[in-house]
Each structure stands twice: as C-alpha cells, then as structure tokens.
Short mmCIF file of C-alpha atoms in Angstrom, two decimals:
data_model
loop_
_atom_site.label_atom_id
_atom_site.label_comp_id
_atom_site.label_asym_id
_atom_site.label_seq_id
_atom_site.Cartn_x
_atom_site.Cartn_y
_atom_site.Cartn_z
CA MET A 1 -59.85 -80.46 15.11
CA ALA A 2 -62.09 -78.27 12.89
CA TYR A 3 -61.81 -79.44 9.04
CA PRO A 4 -63.03 -76.97 6.39
CA PRO A 5 -65.91 -78.37 4.55
CA GLN A 6 -64.88 -79.50 1.29
CA PRO A 7 -67.01 -80.31 -2.00
CA ASP A 8 -68.19 -83.99 -2.27
CA PRO A 9 -68.80 -85.60 -5.71
CA PHE A 10 -71.29 -88.09 -4.27
CA SER A 11 -73.37 -86.04 -1.92
CA GLY A 12 -75.94 -83.31 -2.06
CA SER A 13 -79.01 -83.60 -4.58
CA SER A 14 -77.12 -86.34 -5.91
CA ARG A 15 -77.53 -88.39 -2.92
CA GLU A 16 -81.29 -87.37 -1.81
CA ALA A 17 -82.50 -88.70 -5.24
CA ASP A 18 -80.64 -91.65 -5.07
CA ALA A 19 -82.72 -94.75 -3.88
CA GLY A 20 -80.38 -97.18 -2.83
CA ALA A 21 -79.08 -94.77 -0.71
CA VAL A 22 -82.27 -93.73 0.72
CA PHE A 23 -83.81 -96.93 0.92
CA VAL A 24 -81.20 -99.91 1.12
CA LEU A 25 -78.35 -97.82 2.94
CA GLU A 26 -80.67 -95.79 5.27
CA SER A 27 -78.86 -94.76 8.21
CA LYS A 28 -80.55 -95.48 11.51
CA GLY A 29 -78.69 -97.65 13.34
CA GLN A 30 -76.94 -97.97 16.61
CA TRP A 31 -73.18 -98.84 17.02
CA TRP A 32 -74.11 -102.83 18.36
CA HIS A 33 -76.17 -102.92 15.10
CA ALA A 34 -73.17 -102.39 13.10
CA GLY A 35 -71.41 -105.30 15.30
CA PHE A 36 -74.19 -107.59 14.54
CA HIS A 37 -73.88 -106.57 10.96
CA LEU A 38 -70.04 -107.04 11.21
CA THR A 39 -70.21 -110.44 12.80
CA THR A 40 -72.74 -111.82 10.49
CA ALA A 41 -70.12 -110.70 7.43
CA ILE A 42 -67.06 -112.32 9.31
CA VAL A 43 -68.26 -114.85 11.88
CA GLY A 44 -69.82 -117.54 9.54
CA PRO A 45 -69.44 -121.63 8.85
CA THR A 46 -66.23 -120.81 7.15
CA VAL A 47 -65.06 -120.65 10.41
CA LEU A 48 -65.41 -124.66 10.28
CA THR A 49 -62.81 -124.56 7.21
CA LEU A 50 -59.84 -123.50 9.62
CA PRO A 51 -58.79 -126.94 10.49
CA TYR A 52 -58.63 -127.58 6.74
CA ALA A 53 -56.17 -124.42 6.35
CA PHE A 54 -54.02 -125.46 9.53
CA ARG A 55 -53.40 -128.53 7.48
CA GLY A 56 -51.33 -126.58 4.75
CA LEU A 57 -49.85 -124.83 7.79
CA GLY A 58 -49.35 -126.89 10.28
CA TRP A 59 -49.69 -125.91 14.06
CA GLY A 60 -46.89 -123.41 14.36
CA LEU A 61 -47.35 -121.64 11.23
CA GLY A 62 -51.40 -122.15 11.25
CA PHE A 63 -51.39 -120.13 14.75
CA LEU A 64 -49.04 -117.24 13.32
CA CYS A 65 -51.14 -116.80 10.18
CA LEU A 66 -54.71 -116.80 12.20
CA THR A 67 -52.79 -114.39 15.03
CA VAL A 68 -51.48 -112.00 12.18
CA MET A 69 -54.52 -112.02 9.93
CA GLY A 70 -56.72 -110.90 13.04
CA VAL A 71 -54.51 -108.40 14.30
CA VAL A 72 -53.88 -106.88 10.46
CA THR A 73 -57.84 -106.86 9.67
CA PHE A 74 -58.68 -105.39 13.13
CA TYR A 75 -56.23 -102.76 12.58
CA SER A 76 -57.52 -102.52 8.90
CA TYR A 77 -60.85 -102.00 9.68
CA TYR A 78 -60.03 -99.50 12.43
CA LEU A 79 -58.05 -97.30 9.79
CA MET A 80 -61.00 -97.72 7.43
CA SER A 81 -63.42 -96.53 10.05
CA LYS A 82 -60.84 -93.36 10.38
CA VAL A 83 -60.94 -92.72 6.96
CA LEU A 84 -64.52 -92.40 6.94
CA ASP A 85 -65.05 -90.36 10.13
CA HIS A 86 -62.19 -88.16 8.72
CA CYS A 87 -64.19 -87.68 5.45
CA GLU A 88 -67.51 -87.52 7.58
CA LYS A 89 -66.00 -84.42 9.75
CA ALA A 90 -65.08 -82.60 6.25
CA GLY A 91 -68.63 -82.59 5.40
CA ARG A 92 -68.15 -85.75 3.00
CA ARG A 93 -69.68 -88.42 4.31
CA HIS A 94 -69.33 -91.57 2.51
CA ILE A 95 -71.91 -95.05 2.35
CA ARG A 96 -70.53 -97.06 -0.27
CA PHE A 97 -66.73 -98.51 -0.55
CA ARG A 98 -66.23 -97.23 -4.13
CA GLU A 99 -67.18 -93.80 -3.55
CA LEU A 100 -65.20 -93.37 -0.56
CA ALA A 101 -61.69 -95.00 -2.99
CA ALA A 102 -62.34 -92.84 -5.94
CA ASP A 103 -62.80 -89.85 -3.80
CA VAL A 104 -59.92 -90.35 -1.32
CA LEU A 105 -57.41 -91.53 -4.68
CA GLY A 106 -59.05 -88.88 -6.94
CA THR A 107 -59.32 -91.57 -9.65
CA GLY A 108 -62.48 -92.57 -11.91
CA TRP A 109 -61.25 -96.13 -12.29
CA MET A 110 -60.40 -96.98 -8.56
CA PHE A 111 -64.46 -96.29 -8.33
CA TYR A 112 -64.95 -99.18 -11.04
CA PHE A 113 -62.29 -101.48 -9.60
CA VAL A 114 -63.95 -101.53 -6.25
CA ILE A 115 -67.31 -101.99 -7.48
CA PHE A 116 -66.24 -105.36 -9.72
CA ILE A 117 -64.29 -106.92 -7.03
CA GLN A 118 -66.99 -106.12 -4.45
CA ALA A 119 -69.60 -107.47 -6.83
CA ALA A 120 -67.56 -110.61 -7.33
CA ILE A 121 -66.97 -111.13 -3.61
CA ASN A 122 -70.76 -110.64 -2.66
CA THR A 123 -72.18 -112.63 -5.74
CA GLY A 124 -69.62 -115.54 -4.49
CA ILE A 125 -70.09 -115.36 -0.85
CA SER A 126 -74.05 -115.42 -1.93
CA THR A 127 -73.68 -118.49 -4.01
CA GLY A 128 -71.59 -119.79 -1.32
CA ALA A 129 -74.37 -119.57 1.12
CA ILE A 130 -76.76 -121.08 -0.97
CA LEU A 131 -74.77 -123.85 -1.38
CA LEU A 132 -73.73 -124.67 1.90
CA GLY A 133 -77.06 -124.24 2.75
CA GLY A 134 -78.27 -126.91 0.27
CA GLU A 135 -75.34 -129.02 1.93
CA CYS A 136 -77.05 -128.58 4.86
CA LEU A 137 -80.45 -129.84 3.98
CA GLN A 138 -78.68 -132.73 2.38
CA ILE A 139 -76.81 -134.16 5.13
CA MET A 140 -79.99 -134.05 7.37
CA TYR A 141 -81.99 -135.52 4.56
CA SER A 142 -79.48 -138.59 4.09
CA ASP A 143 -79.04 -139.14 7.99
CA ILE A 144 -82.67 -139.52 7.92
CA SER A 145 -83.36 -141.50 4.85
CA PRO A 146 -79.87 -142.82 3.64
CA ASN A 147 -80.83 -144.31 0.35
CA GLY A 148 -83.34 -141.13 -0.43
CA SER A 149 -83.50 -140.00 -4.04
CA LEU A 150 -83.01 -136.38 -3.85
CA LYS A 151 -79.91 -134.80 -5.10
CA LEU A 152 -78.32 -131.56 -4.04
CA TYR A 153 -79.52 -129.24 -6.83
CA GLU A 154 -82.66 -130.08 -5.33
CA PHE A 155 -81.85 -128.85 -1.86
CA ILE A 156 -80.31 -125.75 -3.23
CA ALA A 157 -83.70 -125.13 -4.95
CA MET A 158 -85.01 -125.07 -1.49
CA VAL A 159 -82.60 -122.84 0.01
CA THR A 160 -83.01 -120.17 -3.02
CA ALA A 161 -86.61 -120.09 -2.77
CA VAL A 162 -86.30 -119.19 1.17
CA MET A 163 -83.58 -116.54 0.12
CA ILE A 164 -86.22 -114.94 -2.62
CA VAL A 165 -88.23 -114.53 0.20
CA LEU A 166 -86.07 -113.14 2.62
CA SER A 167 -84.61 -111.00 0.07
CA GLN A 168 -87.38 -108.58 -0.03
CA LEU A 169 -86.48 -107.11 3.65
CA PRO A 170 -86.05 -103.76 2.12
CA THR A 171 -83.27 -102.44 4.42
CA PHE A 172 -79.80 -102.98 5.30
CA HIS A 173 -80.79 -101.92 8.64
CA SER A 174 -83.96 -103.87 8.68
CA LEU A 175 -81.67 -107.09 8.98
CA ARG A 176 -80.42 -106.26 12.53
CA HIS A 177 -82.74 -108.19 14.52
CA LEU A 178 -81.85 -111.05 12.13
CA ASN A 179 -78.31 -110.60 12.25
CA MET A 180 -78.34 -110.53 16.18
CA ALA A 181 -79.95 -113.94 16.02
CA SER A 182 -76.90 -114.89 13.37
CA LEU A 183 -74.16 -113.97 16.28
CA PHE A 184 -75.68 -116.18 18.53
CA LEU A 185 -76.11 -119.02 15.80
CA SER A 186 -72.28 -118.63 15.24
CA LEU A 187 -71.55 -118.96 18.98
CA GLY A 188 -73.92 -121.76 19.35
CA TYR A 189 -72.74 -124.24 16.37
CA THR A 190 -69.10 -123.23 17.26
CA PHE A 191 -69.23 -124.40 20.97
CA LEU A 192 -71.72 -127.57 19.52
CA VAL A 193 -68.63 -128.68 17.04
CA VAL A 194 -65.96 -128.06 19.71
CA GLY A 195 -67.49 -130.13 21.77
CA ALA A 196 -68.20 -132.99 19.30
CA CYS A 197 -64.57 -132.38 18.15
CA ILE A 198 -63.16 -133.01 21.90
CA HIS A 199 -65.71 -136.30 22.02
CA ALA A 200 -64.42 -137.99 18.95
CA GLY A 201 -60.63 -137.05 20.12
CA LEU A 202 -61.06 -138.88 23.10
CA SER A 203 -63.31 -141.63 21.70
CA LYS A 204 -62.31 -145.02 20.86
CA ASN A 205 -63.18 -144.51 17.74
CA ALA A 206 -60.59 -141.35 17.24
CA PRO A 207 -58.88 -141.16 13.93
CA PRO A 208 -55.18 -141.70 13.46
CA ARG A 209 -53.58 -138.29 14.23
CA GLU A 210 -51.20 -136.89 11.57
CA TYR A 211 -49.95 -133.75 11.56
CA SER A 212 -47.25 -133.91 8.44
CA LEU A 213 -47.20 -131.50 5.77
CA GLU A 214 -46.63 -132.24 2.04
CA SER A 215 -43.32 -134.13 1.58
CA PHE A 216 -41.90 -132.44 -1.62
CA GLU A 217 -41.49 -128.56 -0.55
CA SER A 218 -42.89 -127.03 -3.49
CA ALA A 219 -46.35 -128.45 -2.97
CA ARG A 220 -45.38 -127.53 1.10
CA VAL A 221 -45.24 -123.83 -0.37
CA PHE A 222 -48.28 -123.87 -2.45
CA ASN A 223 -50.52 -125.52 0.12
CA ALA A 224 -49.25 -122.81 2.43
CA PHE A 225 -49.97 -119.79 0.19
CA ALA A 226 -53.56 -121.66 -0.58
CA SER A 227 -53.89 -121.92 3.05
CA ILE A 228 -53.26 -117.78 3.78
CA SER A 229 -55.83 -117.22 0.97
CA ILE A 230 -58.45 -119.42 2.60
CA ILE A 231 -57.74 -117.60 6.40
CA ALA A 232 -57.71 -114.16 4.29
CA ALA A 233 -61.17 -114.95 3.02
CA ILE A 234 -62.30 -116.28 6.41
CA PHE A 235 -61.25 -112.62 7.91
CA GLY A 236 -62.66 -110.52 4.76
CA ASN A 237 -65.04 -108.24 4.93
CA GLY A 238 -65.11 -106.02 1.88
CA ILE A 239 -68.35 -103.97 3.10
CA LEU A 240 -67.63 -102.24 6.08
CA PRO A 241 -68.28 -98.66 4.37
CA GLU A 242 -71.77 -100.07 3.82
CA ILE A 243 -72.18 -101.28 7.56
CA GLN A 244 -71.07 -97.78 8.93
CA ALA A 245 -73.47 -96.21 6.42
CA THR A 246 -76.12 -98.00 8.38
CA LEU A 247 -75.37 -96.11 11.34
CA ALA A 248 -77.26 -93.00 11.95
CA PRO A 249 -75.25 -89.38 11.87
CA PRO A 250 -72.77 -88.71 13.52
CA ALA A 251 -71.19 -92.11 12.61
CA THR A 252 -67.69 -90.92 14.03
CA GLY A 253 -66.39 -93.71 16.82
CA LYS A 254 -69.29 -96.09 16.33
CA MET A 255 -67.79 -98.35 14.48
CA VAL A 256 -64.60 -99.33 16.69
CA LYS A 257 -67.40 -100.46 19.22
CA GLY A 258 -68.63 -102.36 16.79
CA LEU A 259 -65.56 -103.75 15.65
CA ILE A 260 -64.72 -104.71 19.36
CA MET A 261 -67.55 -106.55 19.69
CA CYS A 262 -67.50 -108.39 16.44
CA TYR A 263 -63.71 -109.42 17.35
CA SER A 264 -64.58 -110.65 20.71
CA VAL A 265 -66.49 -113.30 19.14
CA ILE A 266 -63.92 -114.06 16.56
CA LEU A 267 -61.30 -114.68 19.44
CA VAL A 268 -63.58 -117.19 20.70
CA THR A 269 -64.68 -118.86 17.96
CA PHE A 270 -61.98 -118.93 15.52
CA TYR A 271 -59.38 -120.32 17.68
CA SER A 272 -61.64 -122.91 19.55
CA ALA A 273 -62.67 -124.39 16.12
CA ALA A 274 -59.22 -124.25 14.65
CA VAL A 275 -57.68 -126.00 17.54
CA SER A 276 -60.16 -128.78 18.13
CA GLY A 277 -60.58 -129.77 14.44
CA TYR A 278 -57.00 -129.89 13.75
CA TRP A 279 -56.28 -131.78 16.83
CA VAL A 280 -58.98 -134.43 15.96
CA PHE A 281 -58.07 -134.73 12.61
CA GLY A 282 -54.83 -133.30 11.53
CA ASN A 283 -53.92 -133.44 7.57
CA LYS A 284 -57.17 -135.32 7.00
CA SER A 285 -59.23 -132.36 8.00
CA ASN A 286 -62.05 -131.63 5.41
CA SER A 287 -63.13 -128.63 4.00
CA ASN A 288 -65.98 -128.74 6.69
CA ILE A 289 -65.34 -129.95 9.79
CA LEU A 290 -68.87 -131.49 9.98
CA LYS A 291 -68.22 -133.44 7.10
CA SER A 292 -65.21 -135.03 9.00
CA LEU A 293 -67.37 -135.71 11.80
CA MET A 294 -70.03 -137.69 9.95
CA PRO A 295 -67.46 -140.10 7.79
CA ASP A 296 -69.11 -141.91 4.54
CA GLU A 297 -68.06 -144.78 5.98
CA GLY A 298 -68.30 -145.80 9.74
CA PRO A 299 -70.51 -144.42 12.55
CA SER A 300 -70.72 -140.56 13.36
CA LEU A 301 -67.79 -139.47 15.75
CA ALA A 302 -70.29 -137.47 17.83
CA PRO A 303 -73.64 -137.98 19.14
CA THR A 304 -76.38 -137.52 16.65
CA TRP A 305 -78.45 -134.98 18.15
CA VAL A 306 -74.86 -132.36 18.71
CA LEU A 307 -74.44 -132.39 14.85
CA GLY A 308 -77.85 -132.40 14.01
CA LEU A 309 -78.50 -129.26 15.88
CA SER A 310 -75.03 -127.77 14.34
CA VAL A 311 -76.06 -128.29 10.79
CA VAL A 312 -79.40 -126.48 11.86
CA PHE A 313 -77.57 -123.67 13.50
CA VAL A 314 -75.41 -123.35 10.07
CA LEU A 315 -78.30 -123.13 8.16
CA LEU A 316 -80.18 -120.68 9.80
CA GLN A 317 -77.12 -118.89 9.58
CA LEU A 318 -76.17 -118.64 6.36
CA PHE A 319 -79.69 -117.11 5.16
CA ALA A 320 -78.27 -114.12 7.11
CA ILE A 321 -75.10 -114.22 5.43
CA GLY A 322 -76.40 -114.32 1.91
CA LEU A 323 -78.90 -111.24 2.84
CA VAL A 324 -75.38 -109.34 4.25
CA TYR A 325 -73.59 -109.94 1.28
CA SER A 326 -76.31 -109.40 -1.08
CA GLN A 327 -76.98 -105.32 -0.16
CA VAL A 328 -74.58 -104.37 -2.40
CA ALA A 329 -76.06 -105.72 -5.30
CA TYR A 330 -79.59 -104.59 -4.16
CA GLU A 331 -78.27 -101.14 -3.34
CA ILE A 332 -76.80 -100.83 -6.92
CA MET A 333 -80.19 -102.39 -8.16
CA GLU A 334 -82.24 -99.76 -6.68
CA LYS A 335 -79.95 -96.76 -7.23
CA ASN A 336 -80.81 -97.63 -11.23
CA SER A 337 -85.09 -98.63 -10.78
CA ALA A 338 -86.25 -97.12 -7.99
CA ASP A 339 -87.94 -93.67 -7.69
CA VAL A 340 -87.28 -92.29 -4.29
CA ASN A 341 -90.16 -89.51 -4.63
CA GLN A 342 -92.83 -92.56 -4.46
CA GLY A 343 -91.87 -94.15 -1.04
CA MET A 344 -90.02 -97.44 -0.36
CA PHE A 345 -93.19 -99.66 -0.53
CA SER A 346 -94.94 -98.11 -3.33
CA LYS A 347 -96.20 -100.06 -6.16
CA ARG A 348 -93.86 -98.28 -8.50
CA ASN A 349 -90.81 -99.34 -6.30
CA LEU A 350 -91.93 -102.72 -4.75
CA ILE A 351 -92.67 -104.82 -8.20
CA PRO A 352 -88.76 -104.12 -9.80
CA ARG A 353 -87.74 -104.94 -6.52
CA LEU A 354 -89.62 -108.04 -6.20
CA ILE A 355 -88.18 -108.78 -9.78
CA LEU A 356 -84.97 -107.67 -9.80
CA ARG A 357 -83.96 -109.07 -6.24
CA SER A 358 -85.68 -112.49 -7.12
CA ILE A 359 -83.34 -112.86 -10.75
CA TYR A 360 -80.07 -111.92 -8.65
CA VAL A 361 -81.11 -115.13 -5.79
CA ILE A 362 -82.07 -117.29 -8.77
CA PHE A 363 -78.80 -116.67 -10.54
CA CYS A 364 -76.88 -117.07 -7.46
CA GLY A 365 -78.73 -120.31 -6.63
CA PHE A 366 -78.13 -121.64 -10.32
CA MET A 367 -74.07 -120.71 -9.86
CA ALA A 368 -74.09 -122.74 -6.72
CA ALA A 369 -76.29 -125.77 -8.05
CA MET A 370 -73.94 -125.83 -11.65
CA LEU A 371 -70.51 -125.26 -9.53
CA PRO A 372 -70.29 -126.83 -6.05
CA PHE A 373 -66.80 -126.44 -5.85
CA PHE A 374 -66.50 -124.47 -2.33
CA GLY A 375 -62.97 -125.20 -0.90
CA ASP A 376 -61.15 -123.91 -4.08
CA ILE A 377 -63.49 -121.24 -4.68
CA ASN A 378 -63.08 -119.98 -1.07
CA GLY A 379 -59.23 -119.49 -1.95
CA ILE A 380 -59.30 -117.63 -4.82
CA VAL A 381 -62.11 -115.36 -3.47
CA GLY A 382 -59.82 -114.54 -0.71
CA ALA A 383 -56.72 -113.92 -2.70
CA LEU A 384 -58.21 -111.77 -5.39
CA GLY A 385 -61.04 -110.21 -3.44
CA PHE A 386 -60.58 -109.62 0.05
CA ILE A 387 -56.82 -109.21 0.11
CA PRO A 388 -57.05 -105.81 -2.10
CA LEU A 389 -60.17 -104.64 -0.36
CA ASP A 390 -59.16 -105.62 3.45
CA PHE A 391 -55.63 -105.38 3.47
CA VAL A 392 -54.18 -103.23 0.86
CA LEU A 393 -56.69 -100.13 0.09
CA PRO A 394 -57.35 -99.05 3.74
CA MET A 395 -53.68 -98.65 4.43
CA LEU A 396 -53.50 -96.55 1.48
CA LEU A 397 -56.55 -94.71 2.05
CA TYR A 398 -55.65 -93.92 5.67
CA ASN A 399 -52.11 -92.85 4.32
CA MET A 400 -53.65 -90.18 1.82
CA THR A 401 -56.12 -88.96 4.28
CA HIS A 402 -54.25 -88.59 7.32
CA LYS A 403 -50.91 -87.68 5.81
CA PRO A 404 -48.38 -89.56 8.55
CA GLN A 405 -45.10 -88.43 7.98
CA LYS A 406 -42.80 -90.83 6.58
CA SER A 407 -40.42 -90.97 9.44
CA THR A 408 -43.66 -92.34 11.69
CA LEU A 409 -43.77 -96.32 12.29
CA THR A 410 -47.41 -95.92 11.22
CA TYR A 411 -46.68 -95.29 7.89
CA TRP A 412 -44.16 -97.64 7.57
CA ILE A 413 -46.39 -100.55 9.16
CA ASN A 414 -48.98 -99.51 6.63
CA ILE A 415 -46.63 -99.74 3.31
CA SER A 416 -45.29 -102.91 4.72
CA ILE A 417 -48.52 -104.30 5.03
CA ILE A 418 -49.59 -103.14 1.24
CA ILE A 419 -46.45 -105.19 0.09
CA VAL A 420 -46.33 -108.34 1.96
CA PHE A 421 -50.28 -108.60 1.62
CA SER A 422 -50.05 -107.53 -2.39
CA GLY A 423 -47.28 -110.13 -2.78
CA ALA A 424 -49.37 -113.08 -0.66
CA GLY A 425 -52.19 -112.14 -2.61
CA ILE A 426 -50.38 -112.64 -5.86
CA VAL A 427 -48.94 -116.10 -4.72
CA GLY A 428 -52.20 -117.24 -3.09
CA ALA A 429 -54.22 -116.65 -6.32
CA PHE A 430 -51.69 -118.45 -8.37
CA SER A 431 -51.79 -121.26 -5.22
CA SER A 432 -55.16 -121.74 -5.16
CA ILE A 433 -55.82 -121.89 -9.12
CA ARG A 434 -53.37 -124.34 -9.42
CA LYS A 435 -55.19 -126.62 -6.70
CA MET A 436 -58.47 -126.18 -8.56
CA VAL A 437 -56.56 -127.13 -11.64
CA LEU A 438 -55.44 -129.98 -9.90
CA ASP A 439 -58.71 -130.99 -8.73
CA ALA A 440 -60.60 -130.13 -11.90
CA LYS A 441 -61.06 -134.15 -12.45
CA LYS A 442 -63.39 -134.23 -9.74
CA PHE A 443 -65.51 -131.63 -10.92
CA LYS A 444 -68.64 -132.33 -12.30
CA LEU A 445 -71.40 -129.42 -13.15
CA PHE A 446 -74.49 -130.46 -10.97
CA SER A 447 -72.93 -132.60 -8.97
CA SER A 448 -74.67 -134.03 -5.92
CA ASP A 449 -71.49 -133.87 -3.84
CA VAL A 450 -69.59 -130.48 -2.41
CA VAL A 451 -66.13 -130.89 -4.04
CA ASP A 452 -63.41 -129.85 -1.58
#
C-alpha cells in the first residue's frame, strides 16, 4: 500500500543541521544491533528484584502479573514499531519519542510531556546504575576486607569515574559491541544466581520458607500495586524510537526481529530468577537477591566464587545500561551544543561533549551517593514513568495512525490496556510513595547501605 508524502515538522533541513540526530542517533545499525540495545535496556540487574516483587503478590498473582506484563509490553513495543514504520512509509521518519508523539497527536504539549518523562526515567536509571555499581564494588570489598574503612559513596565515586570515560563514546550505534556483551552478561549472572538459589534451597542452611502475604487487607493491596509498579519498571523501555533510530533506513520490519531476540532472553531470565529466588526466600526476599544469598549474619548460602562472579557480571553490565539510558540526554546536549558542519571529532564539538557529558554523569553519581533508596524509587519510576510511555502512549498512537474500526478487537484491546494501566499507574504511584514515606525513617543521606 502506497502512502502519500506528508509534511514532517521534524525533518528536512532542520534535521540535517541537528547534531543530536546526525551524531548521537546516526542510523547505521542492523536488526540484531537493535536487539542488543533493547536487551540491555530491559534485561538488567533489576531481574534480581523479581523475587522481591513476588513477595507482595504471592505465587499465583506473581506469575499472572509477570506474564501479563510480558505479553502487554511485547504487544506495546510491536505497535510502537508499526507506528514508526507507518510514519516512515509516509515520508516522516521519526527518531525521537517526543517528536513522534507530538506529530501523531498534533499537540505541542505532548512533546514536552514525553521529554520530561524520558528525562526523569533516564536520569533515574543512570543514577540507579551507578548506585548499584557502587554497591557491587562494596560487596566485593567487604568480602575481601570485612573491617575496611571505605564507604558506599567512595565506591560510587569510582563507578562514576569509569562512567565519565565511557560516556565519551560518541554515538548510540557505537555501543553495539558493548551491548552484545551486555546480553551475554545478563544470561551469565542470571544462570549463576539461579544455580546459587537452587544450591541454597537444597542446603542444610536453607532459610525457612514462608510465602504468606500481609495480614491486613489494605496493606496487602498496597503492596500488590507497589509490586506491579516494580514489574512494570523491570519491563520498561522508554527509548524504543531512539533505538529504532539507530537502524539503517529503511527500518521497516527490522525492530520486530530485535524484539523477538530481546524477549527470548527475557523469557529465559525473568521466570528463572523469579521462581528460584522466591522459592528459596519467600516473603523475606531482598530487593537484590544477591544480598539475600549473602546475609549480614551467618555464612553465604552459595559458593563464594559463584556469588563473586555474579557480582562482577552485574557490575560490568551496569556500565552498558547507564550508557544506553544516557543517550537521550546526550542527544539533547549535542543538539544544542554541537556544530554538525565541523565533524563529530572536531575540537569545536569534542570539548563541549567532554564537559557536558562529564557534568551529567557527575550529577547522576552525586544523586546516587546522596539518595541510596533503590527499591522504593524503582516502584515510583515504574508507575509514573514507564506506564505512561510503554503501556498508554503506544496504544493511543497506534489507534491514531492506523485508525482501527471501533468494532474491531484491536481497538478495544488497546482502549482496555490504556484504561487498566492508567488506573494501575495511579494506584501504583500512590502505593510506592506510601511505602517510601513509611520507610523514611530508614533513609539517611550519603548512607553506606542501600535501603530496600
């Protein structure tokens, strides 16, 4: 079917002079490169949070929510790729989420809404990656030197320094080899942790298993919605248009192959980590299952080399995750600071890139050191950030571009997802904020312990 060309407010001479588009979002990748980027964006150390999410849901509801989130997000990302393909065939190729939303919905405020949500998500994830990287170093250090004097914020500073160096990789496409390694690292530490959980569950030191939920119904409901928000955050990927932008045109159909690659890894990692971790620790599961396997009191519940190697794999992958989610910030910086006519590595562009990216990473590192509250923040980011971008907007954009008949099943599935997940996002945000308030007494600025 031929699509008549339509005017694109975000293309033409304006894009040719846009250094963020030309440099950071250069379009050279193949479908498997998109698969690497997608997998890094979704399959990260948050997979080790799944047993913690299950403790607010129990076995049955936990499996149901995990499966529903997987199906809905795959469907959502598939629709998003179809919308992008539709626009490209009509002569309006979009490389940024905010431009796509503004063009399809025809409103300027949607441009700013999306960029605000993306900035919050990406900064939050970059901060979380640095925080967890610092925690990984702290875990290794405490095992080698139990009475050592180094604090968490010092390890965060070390991770930040490495991230500053890596942040100078100029384009999203230049991360493809790093993200391929990231895919294998995610499989590696998942298999190691699953093996460690099975070992712990069968050992004589196995912890007592209790799978009961909160006794008070109100607390049970709030915990369930907070867990749903965490699972939404784990499946979340608010940068799919930017990832599709890295594909060499025509990009039509390529993203679906990348999605299949990504969700094959998700199927293997998410279910195995959730089942093994919750089976062993039940409602005592920590927000990082590695910490459950290495209790503060008593011996480790798995061989030291297995846990140590898992921590190293997690640490290495966190650098890739931080870089992927920083790309939106970097393309915004480049768009406003670089001169596309002087070359990517010219002195005119290299110095501003070095300064601006370093400042951004230092800011994320400072926030990680000051606010080490990973579990609660994860739920809030899922509810307020990922649910609008991944569960609401794709359905709306598809209905606007493809205009399915109101009598069709597709139309009503999309409307139902919008309504259900909008409600879940509101309740989940309230539940996550409530939990953060209840946990406030545990919070301490520049603490040396990550609060669950």
